[in-house]
Short mmCIF file of C-alpha atoms in Angstrom, two decimals:
data_model
loop_
_atom_site.label_atom_id
_atom_site.label_comp_id
_atom_site.label_asym_id
_atom_site.label_seq_id
_atom_site.Cartn_x
_atom_site.Cartn_y
_atom_site.Cartn_z
CA UNK A 868 20.93 17.44 -14.18
CA UNK A 869 19.15 17.82 -10.87
CA UNK A 870 15.99 15.95 -10.02
CA UNK A 871 14.12 19.22 -9.83
CA UNK A 872 15.10 20.19 -13.38
CA UNK A 873 13.74 16.99 -14.97
CA UNK A 874 10.17 17.50 -16.24
CA UNK A 875 7.93 15.97 -13.59
CA UNK A 876 6.02 13.76 -16.02
CA UNK A 877 9.26 12.21 -17.34
CA UNK A 878 10.59 10.96 -13.99
CA UNK A 879 10.05 7.25 -14.46
CA UNK A 880 11.17 6.15 -11.00
CA UNK A 881 9.04 8.82 -9.32
CA UNK A 882 6.12 7.69 -11.48
CA UNK A 883 6.55 4.17 -10.09
CA UNK A 884 6.68 5.54 -6.54
CA UNK A 885 3.47 7.44 -7.22
CA UNK A 886 1.83 4.33 -8.68
CA UNK A 887 2.71 2.37 -5.56
CA UNK A 888 1.21 5.17 -3.45
CA UNK A 889 -2.05 4.98 -5.39
CA UNK A 890 -2.04 1.19 -5.00
CA UNK A 891 -1.58 1.65 -1.25
CA UNK A 892 -4.44 4.15 -1.06
CA UNK A 893 -6.73 1.68 -2.81
CA UNK A 894 -5.88 -0.80 -0.07
CA UNK A 895 -6.63 1.76 2.63
CA UNK A 896 -10.03 2.07 0.94
CA UNK A 897 -10.83 -1.42 2.20
CA UNK A 898 -10.62 -0.11 5.75
CA UNK A 899 -12.34 3.24 5.30
CA UNK A 900 -13.94 4.80 2.20
CA UNK A 901 -10.95 6.57 0.63
CA UNK A 902 -13.12 8.75 -1.61
CA UNK A 903 -14.42 10.52 1.50
CA UNK A 904 -10.91 11.68 2.46
CA UNK A 905 -9.40 15.11 1.77
CA UNK A 906 -6.14 15.07 -0.22
CA UNK A 907 -3.47 17.67 0.59
CA UNK A 908 -0.23 18.01 -1.33
CA UNK A 909 2.26 20.18 -3.19
CA UNK A 910 0.71 20.53 -6.63
CA UNK A 911 3.56 22.26 -8.45
CA UNK A 912 2.77 24.19 -11.63
CA UNK A 913 1.02 21.25 -13.32
CA UNK A 914 -0.88 19.64 -10.41
CA UNK A 915 -0.05 16.21 -11.82
CA UNK A 916 -0.46 14.25 -8.60
CA UNK A 917 -3.89 15.73 -7.97
CA UNK A 918 -5.11 14.51 -11.32
CA UNK A 919 -3.85 10.98 -10.68
CA UNK A 920 -5.09 10.80 -7.08
CA UNK A 921 -8.55 11.99 -8.12
CA UNK A 922 -8.73 9.47 -10.96
CA UNK A 923 -7.57 6.55 -8.81
CA UNK A 924 -9.49 7.29 -5.60
CA UNK A 925 -12.38 9.58 -6.60
CA UNK A 926 -11.33 11.95 -3.82
CA UNK A 927 -13.05 15.26 -4.60
CA UNK A 928 -11.88 17.40 -1.68
CA UNK A 929 -8.35 18.51 -2.51
CA UNK A 930 -5.99 21.24 -1.28
CA UNK A 931 -2.78 22.29 -3.03
CA UNK A 932 -0.09 24.19 -1.11
CA UNK A 933 2.27 26.39 -3.16
CA UNK A 934 4.66 29.05 -1.84
CA UNK A 935 6.11 30.23 -5.15
CA UNK A 936 4.09 33.14 -6.58
CA UNK A 937 4.73 32.36 -10.24
CA UNK A 938 4.04 28.63 -9.81
CA UNK A 939 0.79 29.60 -8.07
CA UNK A 940 -0.23 31.66 -11.13
CA UNK A 941 0.58 28.71 -13.37
CA UNK A 942 -1.58 26.48 -11.17
CA UNK A 943 -4.55 28.74 -11.74
CA UNK A 944 -4.11 28.32 -15.49
CA UNK A 945 -3.24 24.58 -15.47
CA UNK A 946 -5.78 23.45 -12.85
CA UNK A 947 -6.91 20.09 -14.31
CA UNK A 948 -10.04 19.52 -12.19
CA UNK A 949 -12.40 21.92 -10.44
CA UNK A 950 -12.25 20.37 -6.96
CA UNK A 951 -8.73 21.62 -6.09
CA UNK A 952 -8.52 24.42 -3.53
CA UNK A 953 -5.34 26.35 -4.40
CA UNK A 954 -3.52 27.85 -1.39
CA UNK A 955 -0.68 30.35 -1.81
CA UNK A 956 1.28 29.76 1.39
CA UNK A 957 4.16 27.76 2.78
CA UNK A 958 3.68 24.23 4.06
CA UNK A 959 4.75 25.33 7.53
CA UNK A 960 2.13 28.08 7.61
CA UNK A 961 -0.53 25.71 6.36
CA UNK A 962 0.19 22.97 8.90
CA UNK A 963 0.34 25.50 11.74
CA UNK A 964 -2.93 27.23 10.89
CA UNK A 965 -5.15 24.60 9.29
CA UNK A 966 -7.88 22.93 11.33
CA UNK A 967 -7.56 19.20 10.63
CA UNK A 968 -11.08 17.87 11.23
CA UNK A 969 -11.54 15.20 8.54
CA UNK A 970 -9.87 12.06 7.20
CA UNK A 971 -6.78 13.13 5.25
CA UNK A 972 -4.32 11.83 2.72
CA UNK A 973 -1.33 14.17 2.90
CA UNK A 974 1.83 14.15 0.80
CA UNK A 975 4.65 16.47 1.86
CA UNK A 976 6.76 16.30 -1.31
CA UNK A 977 9.93 18.20 -0.41
CA UNK A 978 12.92 18.71 -2.71
CA UNK A 979 15.24 21.20 -0.96
CA UNK A 980 18.00 19.19 0.81
CA UNK A 981 19.35 21.99 3.01
CA UNK A 982 15.99 22.51 4.72
CA UNK A 983 15.55 18.92 5.87
CA UNK A 984 15.47 19.90 9.54
CA UNK A 985 12.54 22.26 8.93
CA UNK A 986 10.81 19.61 6.83
CA UNK A 987 11.07 17.00 9.57
CA UNK A 988 9.74 19.53 12.08
CA UNK A 989 6.73 20.03 9.81
CA UNK A 990 6.21 16.27 9.67
CA UNK A 991 6.30 16.12 13.48
CA UNK A 992 3.76 18.94 13.75
CA UNK A 993 1.53 17.36 11.10
CA UNK A 994 1.40 14.01 12.88
CA UNK A 995 0.60 15.72 16.16
CA UNK A 996 -2.51 17.28 14.54
CA UNK A 997 -4.05 14.96 11.95
CA UNK A 998 -7.02 12.78 13.02
CA UNK A 999 -6.75 9.02 13.40
CA UNK A 1000 -7.30 7.20 10.13
CA UNK A 1001 -5.26 9.75 8.19
CA UNK A 1002 -2.47 8.73 5.80
CA UNK A 1003 0.74 10.76 5.48
CA UNK A 1004 3.64 10.57 3.09
CA UNK A 1005 6.89 12.53 3.06
CA UNK A 1006 9.47 12.80 0.27
CA UNK A 1007 12.98 14.02 1.13
CA UNK A 1008 16.02 14.78 -1.00
CA UNK A 1009 18.46 11.98 -0.11
CA UNK A 1010 21.30 13.01 -2.44
CA UNK A 1011 24.45 12.68 -0.35
CA UNK A 1012 26.33 15.14 -2.58
CA UNK A 1013 23.90 17.84 -1.45
CA UNK A 1014 25.77 17.84 1.89
CA UNK A 1015 28.53 19.68 0.08
CA UNK A 1016 32.29 19.52 -0.27
CA UNK A 1017 34.91 21.12 2.01
CA UNK A 1018 36.71 24.08 0.46
CA UNK A 1019 39.98 23.32 2.23
CA UNK A 1020 40.40 19.81 0.85
CA UNK A 1021 39.79 18.17 4.23
CA UNK A 1022 38.13 14.79 4.73
CA UNK A 1023 34.94 14.68 2.62
CA UNK A 1024 33.02 12.07 4.60
CA UNK A 1025 33.87 13.70 7.93
CA UNK A 1026 32.67 17.04 6.54
CA UNK A 1027 29.41 15.52 5.33
CA UNK A 1028 28.73 13.60 8.54
CA UNK A 1029 29.13 16.81 10.57
CA UNK A 1030 26.91 18.69 8.11
CA UNK A 1031 24.21 16.01 8.36
CA UNK A 1032 24.37 16.16 12.16
CA UNK A 1033 23.70 19.91 12.04
CA UNK A 1034 20.93 19.68 9.42
CA UNK A 1035 19.02 16.87 11.12
CA UNK A 1036 19.36 18.40 14.58
CA UNK A 1037 17.15 16.69 17.18
CA UNK A 1038 16.03 14.09 14.64
CA UNK A 1039 19.55 12.76 14.06
CA UNK A 1040 20.91 9.68 15.81
CA UNK A 1041 23.36 10.33 18.63
CA UNK A 1042 26.28 9.81 16.29
CA UNK A 1043 26.48 10.05 12.51
CA UNK A 1044 29.48 8.22 11.10
CA UNK A 1045 31.39 8.57 7.85
CA UNK A 1046 29.64 5.48 6.54
CA UNK A 1047 26.20 7.02 7.12
CA UNK A 1048 26.71 9.74 4.50
CA UNK A 1049 27.81 7.66 1.55
CA UNK A 1050 25.56 7.71 -1.52
CA UNK A 1051 24.01 4.35 -0.68
CA UNK A 1052 23.63 4.86 3.07
CA UNK A 1053 22.36 8.44 3.26
CA UNK A 1054 18.72 7.53 2.39
CA UNK A 1055 18.70 5.14 5.36
CA UNK A 1056 20.00 7.89 7.63
CA UNK A 1057 17.21 10.21 6.48
CA UNK A 1058 14.66 7.44 6.97
CA UNK A 1059 15.76 7.01 10.59
CA UNK A 1060 15.46 10.79 11.08
CA UNK A 1061 11.95 10.81 9.56
CA UNK A 1062 10.95 7.93 11.83
CA UNK A 1063 12.23 9.96 14.79
CA UNK A 1064 10.10 12.93 13.70
CA UNK A 1065 7.03 10.70 13.38
CA UNK A 1066 7.57 9.26 16.86
CA UNK A 1067 7.96 12.73 18.34
CA UNK A 1068 4.75 13.80 16.62
CA UNK A 1069 2.69 10.94 18.03
CA UNK A 1070 4.28 11.01 21.50
CA UNK A 1071 1.58 13.20 23.04
CA UNK A 1072 -1.29 11.12 21.68
CA UNK A 1073 -1.64 8.20 24.07
CA UNK A 1074 -4.46 6.47 22.19
CA UNK A 1075 -2.83 6.60 18.74
CA UNK A 1076 0.18 5.07 17.04
CA UNK A 1077 2.03 5.72 13.81
CA UNK A 1078 1.74 2.61 11.65
CA UNK A 1079 4.57 2.20 9.10
CA UNK A 1080 3.37 1.31 5.59
CA UNK A 1081 6.06 1.93 2.94
CA UNK A 1082 9.56 3.33 2.42
CA UNK A 1083 11.26 3.71 -0.97
CA UNK A 1084 14.37 5.29 -2.41
CA UNK A 1085 14.84 6.17 -6.07
CA UNK A 1086 16.87 8.34 -8.42
CA UNK A 1087 15.63 10.63 -11.16
CA UNK A 1088 18.67 12.88 -11.39
CA UNK A 1089 19.06 12.91 -7.58
CA UNK A 1090 18.41 10.35 -4.85
CA UNK A 1091 15.07 10.73 -3.10
CA UNK A 1092 13.48 9.01 -0.12
CA UNK A 1093 9.76 8.50 0.49
CA UNK A 1094 8.08 7.24 3.65
CA UNK A 1095 4.35 6.58 4.16
CA UNK A 1096 2.43 5.78 7.33
CA UNK A 1097 -0.94 6.01 9.02
CA UNK A 1098 -2.10 7.55 12.27
CA UNK A 1099 -4.51 5.08 13.84
CA UNK A 1100 -5.89 4.18 17.25
CA UNK A 1101 -3.80 1.57 19.03
CA UNK A 1102 -6.80 -0.69 19.51
CA UNK A 1103 -7.59 -0.55 15.78
CA UNK A 1104 -4.09 -1.45 14.51
CA UNK A 1105 -4.72 -5.16 13.99
CA UNK A 1106 -8.04 -4.57 12.23
CA UNK A 1107 -6.46 -1.89 10.03
CA UNK A 1108 -3.60 -4.12 8.88
CA UNK A 1109 -5.92 -7.07 8.33
CA UNK A 1110 -8.34 -4.98 6.27
CA UNK A 1111 -5.74 -3.55 3.90
CA UNK A 1112 -3.90 -6.90 3.65
CA UNK A 1113 -0.58 -5.11 3.49
CA UNK A 1114 1.33 -8.07 4.90
CA UNK A 1115 0.60 -9.82 1.58
CA UNK A 1116 1.78 -6.83 -0.49
CA UNK A 1117 5.44 -7.20 -1.54
CA UNK A 1118 6.10 -3.45 -1.42
CA UNK A 1119 5.23 -2.82 2.22
CA UNK A 1120 7.64 -1.76 4.96
CA UNK A 1121 6.00 -2.42 8.30
CA UNK A 1122 9.02 -1.39 10.37
CA UNK A 1123 10.62 1.35 8.24
CA UNK A 1124 14.01 -0.31 8.69
CA UNK A 1125 15.35 -0.28 5.13
CA UNK A 1126 13.77 1.49 2.14
CA UNK A 1127 13.06 -0.57 -0.97
CA UNK A 1128 14.92 0.67 -4.02
CA UNK A 1129 13.16 1.72 -7.21
CA UNK A 1130 15.70 1.75 -10.04
CA UNK A 1131 14.46 0.60 -13.42
CA UNK A 1132 16.71 0.58 -16.51
CA UNK A 1133 16.42 2.81 -19.54
CA UNK A 1134 15.57 0.61 -22.50
CA UNK A 1135 14.27 0.78 -26.04
CA UNK A 1136 10.64 0.18 -26.87
CA UNK A 1137 11.59 -3.12 -28.50
CA UNK A 1138 13.60 -4.27 -25.47
CA UNK A 1139 10.78 -3.45 -23.11
CA UNK A 1140 8.17 -5.22 -25.23
CA UNK A 1141 10.37 -8.32 -25.42
CA UNK A 1142 11.07 -8.41 -21.68
CA UNK A 1143 7.42 -7.84 -20.74
CA UNK A 1144 6.36 -10.64 -23.08
CA UNK A 1145 8.34 -13.02 -20.86
CA UNK A 1146 6.72 -11.82 -17.63
CA UNK A 1147 5.55 -12.76 -15.11
CA UNK A 1148 6.63 -16.37 -15.61
CA UNK A 1149 10.35 -15.76 -16.28
CA UNK A 1150 12.78 -14.47 -13.66
CA UNK A 1151 15.25 -11.63 -14.18
CA UNK A 1152 18.34 -13.86 -14.32
CA UNK A 1153 16.86 -15.99 -17.09
CA UNK A 1154 15.75 -12.93 -19.05
CA UNK A 1155 19.23 -11.42 -18.77
CA UNK A 1156 20.80 -14.63 -20.07
CA UNK A 1157 18.43 -14.92 -23.04
CA UNK A 1158 19.02 -11.29 -24.06
CA UNK A 1159 22.66 -12.02 -24.80
CA UNK A 1160 23.75 -8.56 -23.64
CA UNK A 1161 23.17 -6.35 -20.63
CA UNK A 1162 21.22 -3.08 -20.37
CA UNK A 1163 23.29 -0.67 -18.31
CA UNK A 1164 26.81 0.54 -17.58
CA UNK A 1165 27.97 -2.84 -16.27
CA UNK A 1166 26.74 -6.41 -16.03
CA UNK A 1167 26.25 -6.14 -12.26
CA UNK A 1168 24.31 -2.87 -12.46
CA UNK A 1169 22.22 -4.23 -15.33
CA UNK A 1170 21.29 -7.38 -13.38
CA UNK A 1171 20.14 -5.27 -10.44
CA UNK A 1172 18.11 -2.84 -12.53
CA UNK A 1173 16.52 -5.65 -14.56
CA UNK A 1174 15.48 -7.34 -11.33
CA UNK A 1175 14.00 -4.02 -10.25
CA UNK A 1176 12.09 -3.75 -13.52
CA UNK A 1177 10.64 -7.25 -13.06
CA UNK A 1178 9.39 -6.14 -9.63
CA UNK A 1179 7.81 -2.88 -10.81
CA UNK A 1180 7.05 -3.39 -14.52
CA UNK A 1181 3.27 -3.02 -14.07
CA UNK A 1182 3.85 0.54 -12.86
CA UNK A 1183 6.55 1.54 -15.37
CA UNK A 1184 5.21 4.51 -17.37
CA UNK A 1185 4.90 4.61 -21.14
CA UNK A 1186 6.15 7.71 -23.00
CA UNK A 1187 5.37 8.45 -26.62
CA UNK A 1188 5.05 11.33 -29.06
CA UNK A 1189 1.49 12.45 -29.74
CA UNK A 1190 -0.15 15.05 -31.94
CA UNK A 1191 -2.89 17.23 -30.47
#
């Protein structure tokens, strides 16, 4: 099952990524009133993120970009709050034509892996235009298998490294090796390409810098990468970081070197309740030992995912059956 085919509201790892984003925005609110910002994103048919961003930040100026005609019709029906301006256009058209004259929170939530070069070009253009103080986030499909398989049975990793070099274009490093396109390494390659796009976007703005904030990778059917940063004046960088206290936040990435992994285990309601009753005072290794069994395909995988759950459990979504 592809990530795109999983119902949006059931993607538990993406839900954690979104929760961390909202937590970050609340921190940015210590530097500048976040409720005065304008939020721009890809709403999809259900506009889920808009509902959560509005509830968490009280932002009431919102713009949704949607290129698919049928999804746009569904948005009109499903629109959860009245303050969303629905735009039926592509993200590239929007970024090219829109006059950015406010403080913005912008999430470019891409899913199509074969268009990554275009997506990075849009990120570059966005950063070249948005005012200082704005926050941007980009999500990219980091599923290495999306690079394809050779039809002639030739070397798979060589094929994929050459494909990645073509897709990333000017944002790729000088050389992409076989090791860069493995399942575990490909998100890091995309992160380096996104960082390159951000640097190109800010290059013509001598008074501003791009400040790294977070980088995550997760799987909900397919591997995804997210990267968040801020465009701020160089002279304000120290005050910005001090105000939001991000150095004391365990989920920050202030150099965008390696993305943090979000990978929580699937567990029963009873298992989750038991594990959470031991937190935050018990570490993952002790919890795993007291359980007497492991939750996952192997003991090693289970230990890693349990450690991940201990890190993110406050943001792990609850799902239940309800009657309306």
